[in-house]
Coordinates of C-alpha atoms in Angstrom, one line a residue:
M16 CA -39.3 5.6 1.8
R17 CA -37.4 7.6 -0.8
D18 CA -38.1 11.4 -0.7
D19 CA -37.6 13.0 -4.1
P20 CA -36.0 15.1 -5.3
R21 CA -32.7 14.0 -3.8
P22 CA -30.2 16.8 -2.8
L23 CA -26.5 16.7 -3.6
E24 CA -24.4 19.5 -2.1
A25 CA -21.2 20.7 -3.6
D26 CA -18.0 20.8 -1.5
D27 CA -15.9 23.8 -0.6
N28 CA -14.4 23.9 -4.1
L29 CA -17.9 23.9 -5.7
Q30 CA -17.3 20.3 -6.9
F31 CA -20.0 17.7 -6.6
P32 CA -19.2 14.2 -5.3
I33 CA -17.7 12.0 -8.0
T34 CA -20.0 9.2 -7.0
A35 CA -23.0 11.4 -7.6
L36 CA -21.7 12.5 -11.0
R37 CA -21.1 8.9 -12.0
E38 CA -24.6 8.0 -10.8
I39 CA -26.2 10.7 -12.9
K40 CA -24.2 9.7 -16.0
L41 CA -25.3 6.1 -15.6
L42 CA -28.9 6.8 -14.9
K43 CA -29.2 9.0 -18.1
L44 CA -28.2 5.9 -20.1
L45 CA -30.7 3.4 -18.4
S46 CA -34.3 2.8 -19.3
H47 CA -36.1 -0.1 -17.7
D48 CA -39.3 -0.6 -15.7
N49 CA -37.3 -2.0 -12.8
I50 CA -34.6 0.7 -12.7
L51 CA -35.2 4.0 -10.9
R52 CA -35.5 6.6 -13.6
L53 CA -33.7 10.0 -13.5
E54 CA -36.3 12.4 -14.8
D55 CA -34.6 15.8 -14.3
M56 CA -31.9 17.8 -12.6
A57 CA -32.3 21.0 -10.7
V58 CA -29.9 23.4 -9.0
E59 CA -30.6 25.6 -6.0
H60 CA -28.1 28.5 -5.8
P61 CA -27.4 29.9 -2.3
P62 CA -28.9 33.3 -1.5
R63 CA -26.6 36.3 -2.1
S64 CA -26.9 37.6 1.4
N65 CA -23.6 37.5 3.4
D66 CA -25.6 36.6 6.4
V67 CA -26.6 33.2 5.0
K68 CA -24.3 30.3 6.2
R69 CA -24.8 28.1 3.1
K70 CA -22.7 29.4 0.2
R71 CA -22.7 26.3 -1.9
P72 CA -25.2 25.3 -4.6
I73 CA -27.3 22.2 -4.1
M74 CA -28.1 19.9 -7.1
Y75 CA -31.3 17.8 -7.0
M76 CA -31.8 14.5 -8.8
V77 CA -35.5 14.3 -9.7
T78 CA -36.9 10.8 -9.8
P79 CA -40.4 9.2 -9.6
Y80 CA -41.7 9.0 -6.1
M81 CA -41.5 5.5 -4.5
D82 CA -43.5 4.9 -1.4
H83 CA -41.1 2.5 0.4
D84 CA -37.8 0.8 0.4
L85 CA -37.6 -2.9 1.0
S86 CA -35.5 -2.6 4.1
G87 CA -38.1 -0.4 5.7
L88 CA -40.9 -2.8 4.9
L89 CA -38.9 -5.7 6.3
D90 CA -38.3 -3.8 9.5
N91 CA -42.0 -3.1 9.9
P92 CA -43.5 -5.8 12.2
S93 CA -46.9 -5.2 10.7
V94 CA -45.7 -6.2 7.2
T95 CA -45.5 -9.8 6.2
F96 CA -44.7 -10.9 2.6
T97 CA -46.7 -13.7 1.1
E98 CA -45.0 -16.2 -1.2
P99 CA -46.7 -14.7 -4.3
Q100 CA -45.5 -11.3 -3.3
I101 CA -41.9 -12.5 -2.8
K102 CA -42.0 -14.2 -6.2
C103 CA -43.3 -11.0 -7.8
Y104 CA -40.6 -8.8 -6.2
M105 CA -37.9 -11.3 -7.0
L106 CA -39.0 -11.5 -10.7
Q107 CA -38.8 -7.7 -11.0
L108 CA -35.4 -7.6 -9.2
L109 CA -33.9 -10.2 -11.5
E110 CA -35.4 -8.6 -14.6
G111 CA -33.8 -5.3 -13.5
L112 CA -30.5 -6.9 -12.7
R113 CA -30.4 -8.8 -16.0
Y114 CA -31.0 -5.5 -17.8
L115 CA -28.1 -3.9 -16.0
H116 CA -25.7 -6.8 -16.7
D117 CA -26.9 -6.8 -20.4
Q118 CA -25.8 -3.1 -20.4
H119 CA -22.5 -4.1 -19.0
I120 CA -23.0 -2.4 -15.6
L121 CA -22.1 -3.7 -12.2
H122 CA -24.4 -2.3 -9.4
R123 CA -22.0 -3.1 -6.6
D124 CA -24.3 -2.3 -3.7
M125 CA -27.2 -4.7 -4.0
K126 CA -29.2 -4.6 -0.8
A127 CA -32.7 -4.3 0.6
A128 CA -32.3 -0.6 1.3
N129 CA -31.6 0.1 -2.4
L130 CA -34.7 -1.6 -3.7
L131 CA -37.7 0.8 -3.8
I132 CA -41.3 -0.3 -4.0
N133 CA -44.4 1.7 -4.6
N134 CA -48.0 1.0 -3.5
K135 CA -48.7 -0.6 -6.9
G136 CA -46.2 -3.3 -6.2
I137 CA -43.6 -2.1 -8.6
L138 CA -40.0 -2.7 -7.5
Q139 CA -37.1 -0.5 -8.8
I140 CA -33.3 -0.8 -8.3
A141 CA -31.9 2.5 -7.0
D142 CA -28.6 4.1 -5.8
F143 CA -26.0 3.8 -8.5
G144 CA -23.3 5.7 -6.7
L145 CA -21.0 2.6 -6.7
A146 CA -22.0 1.3 -10.1
R147 CA -19.3 0.8 -12.8
H148 CA -19.2 -0.3 -16.4
Y149 CA -18.1 -3.9 -16.8
D150 CA -16.6 -5.5 -19.9
G151 CA -15.5 -8.9 -18.5
P152 CA -17.0 -12.4 -18.9
T153 CA -20.4 -13.4 -17.5
P154 CA -20.2 -16.3 -15.1
K155 CA -21.9 -19.5 -16.1
A156 CA -24.3 -21.4 -13.8
G157 CA -22.5 -24.0 -11.6
Q158 CA -19.0 -22.6 -12.3
G159 CA -18.7 -20.0 -9.5
G160 CA -18.1 -16.3 -9.8
G161 CA -15.0 -16.5 -12.0
D162 CA -12.4 -13.8 -12.6
G163 CA -13.0 -10.5 -14.4
K164 CA -10.7 -8.8 -16.9
R165 CA -9.8 -5.7 -14.9
E166 CA -9.3 -4.7 -11.3
Y167 CA -11.9 -2.8 -9.3
T168 CA -11.8 -1.6 -5.7
G169 CA -12.9 -4.2 -3.2
L170 CA -14.5 -1.5 -1.0
V171 CA -18.0 -2.0 -2.3
V172 CA -21.2 -3.7 -1.2
T173 CA -22.6 -3.4 2.3
R174 CA -21.0 -6.2 4.5
W175 CA -24.1 -8.3 5.0
Y176 CA -24.6 -8.5 1.2
R177 CA -20.9 -8.8 0.3
P178 CA -19.8 -12.0 -1.4
P179 CA -16.8 -14.2 -0.4
E180 CA -14.6 -12.9 -3.2
L181 CA -14.8 -9.4 -1.9
L182 CA -14.3 -10.4 1.7
L183 CA -11.2 -12.3 0.5
H184 CA -10.0 -9.1 -1.3
L185 CA -10.4 -10.3 -4.9
K186 CA -10.3 -7.3 -7.2
K187 CA -11.0 -8.9 -10.5
Y188 CA -14.6 -9.8 -9.8
T189 CA -17.6 -10.2 -12.1
T190 CA -21.4 -9.7 -12.2
A191 CA -21.6 -12.6 -9.7
I192 CA -21.2 -10.0 -6.9
D193 CA -24.6 -8.6 -7.7
V194 CA -26.2 -12.0 -7.9
W195 CA -24.9 -12.8 -4.4
G196 CA -26.6 -9.7 -3.1
V197 CA -29.9 -10.7 -4.8
G198 CA -29.6 -14.1 -3.0
C199 CA -29.2 -12.3 0.3
V200 CA -32.2 -10.2 -0.4
F201 CA -34.2 -13.3 -1.3
G202 CA -33.3 -14.9 2.0
E203 CA -34.1 -11.7 3.9
M204 CA -37.6 -11.6 2.4
L205 CA -38.2 -15.2 3.3
T206 CA -37.0 -14.9 6.9
G207 CA -37.9 -11.2 7.6
K208 CA -34.3 -10.4 8.6
P209 CA -30.8 -10.4 7.1
I210 CA -29.5 -14.0 6.8
L211 CA -25.8 -13.1 7.0
S212 CA -25.3 -10.4 9.6
G213 CA -21.6 -10.5 10.5
D214 CA -19.9 -8.1 12.9
S215 CA -16.7 -7.9 10.9
D216 CA -15.4 -9.1 7.5
G217 CA -13.8 -12.2 9.2
H218 CA -17.1 -12.9 11.1
Q219 CA -19.0 -12.5 7.8
L220 CA -16.9 -15.2 6.2
D221 CA -17.4 -17.5 9.1
I222 CA -21.1 -17.1 8.8
I223 CA -21.0 -17.8 5.1
W224 CA -18.9 -20.9 5.5
D225 CA -21.3 -22.2 8.2
L226 CA -24.2 -21.7 5.8
V227 CA -22.8 -23.0 2.5
G228 CA -19.5 -24.7 3.4
S229 CA -16.0 -23.5 2.9
P230 CA -14.6 -23.3 -0.7
T231 CA -12.9 -26.3 -2.3
P232 CA -9.2 -26.0 -3.3

């Protein structure tokens, strides 16, 4: 469950985390039914008393309240998704992701915990702290992920949702890394548990090769 507003505390130099600032900037540009909306910002200044330990301001990101995150629902033994529900959530997830990619944005942390769902069955993509603008080519179906134009850090995407190109340290990646994560989420909804749960990057690759086969030369 996502409790809103979301607090962001400044560091000792009164600077807010760069990932938070990037997320705020991106969210202000986005508008889609399946993307978590940034409605407002609020700042809580510390009390002026010298006796108070907290001396740094806290900024809050105000977003609509969402009752659950997908990971929490999947971990709940009393919750079982029907096939129509899975289809409904996957449609919303893919619509949201298509919008992001049409806006030239890589999410770079697609996973069940970053997908929020309310009690009306609306799914929204959240957590854009690792997101970046993307101006490279869009991969075509059946032709693999392809190479991007520019280099990005490979230290993105939670391991169980990380595609082979990131595990192999490719830095010129494309929107395909988000699509891989969506596939992992789809499998997780079908089985009720993560389908690629490696203990290390090497183990993660082994599990992927066992499932889909090793890459061709």
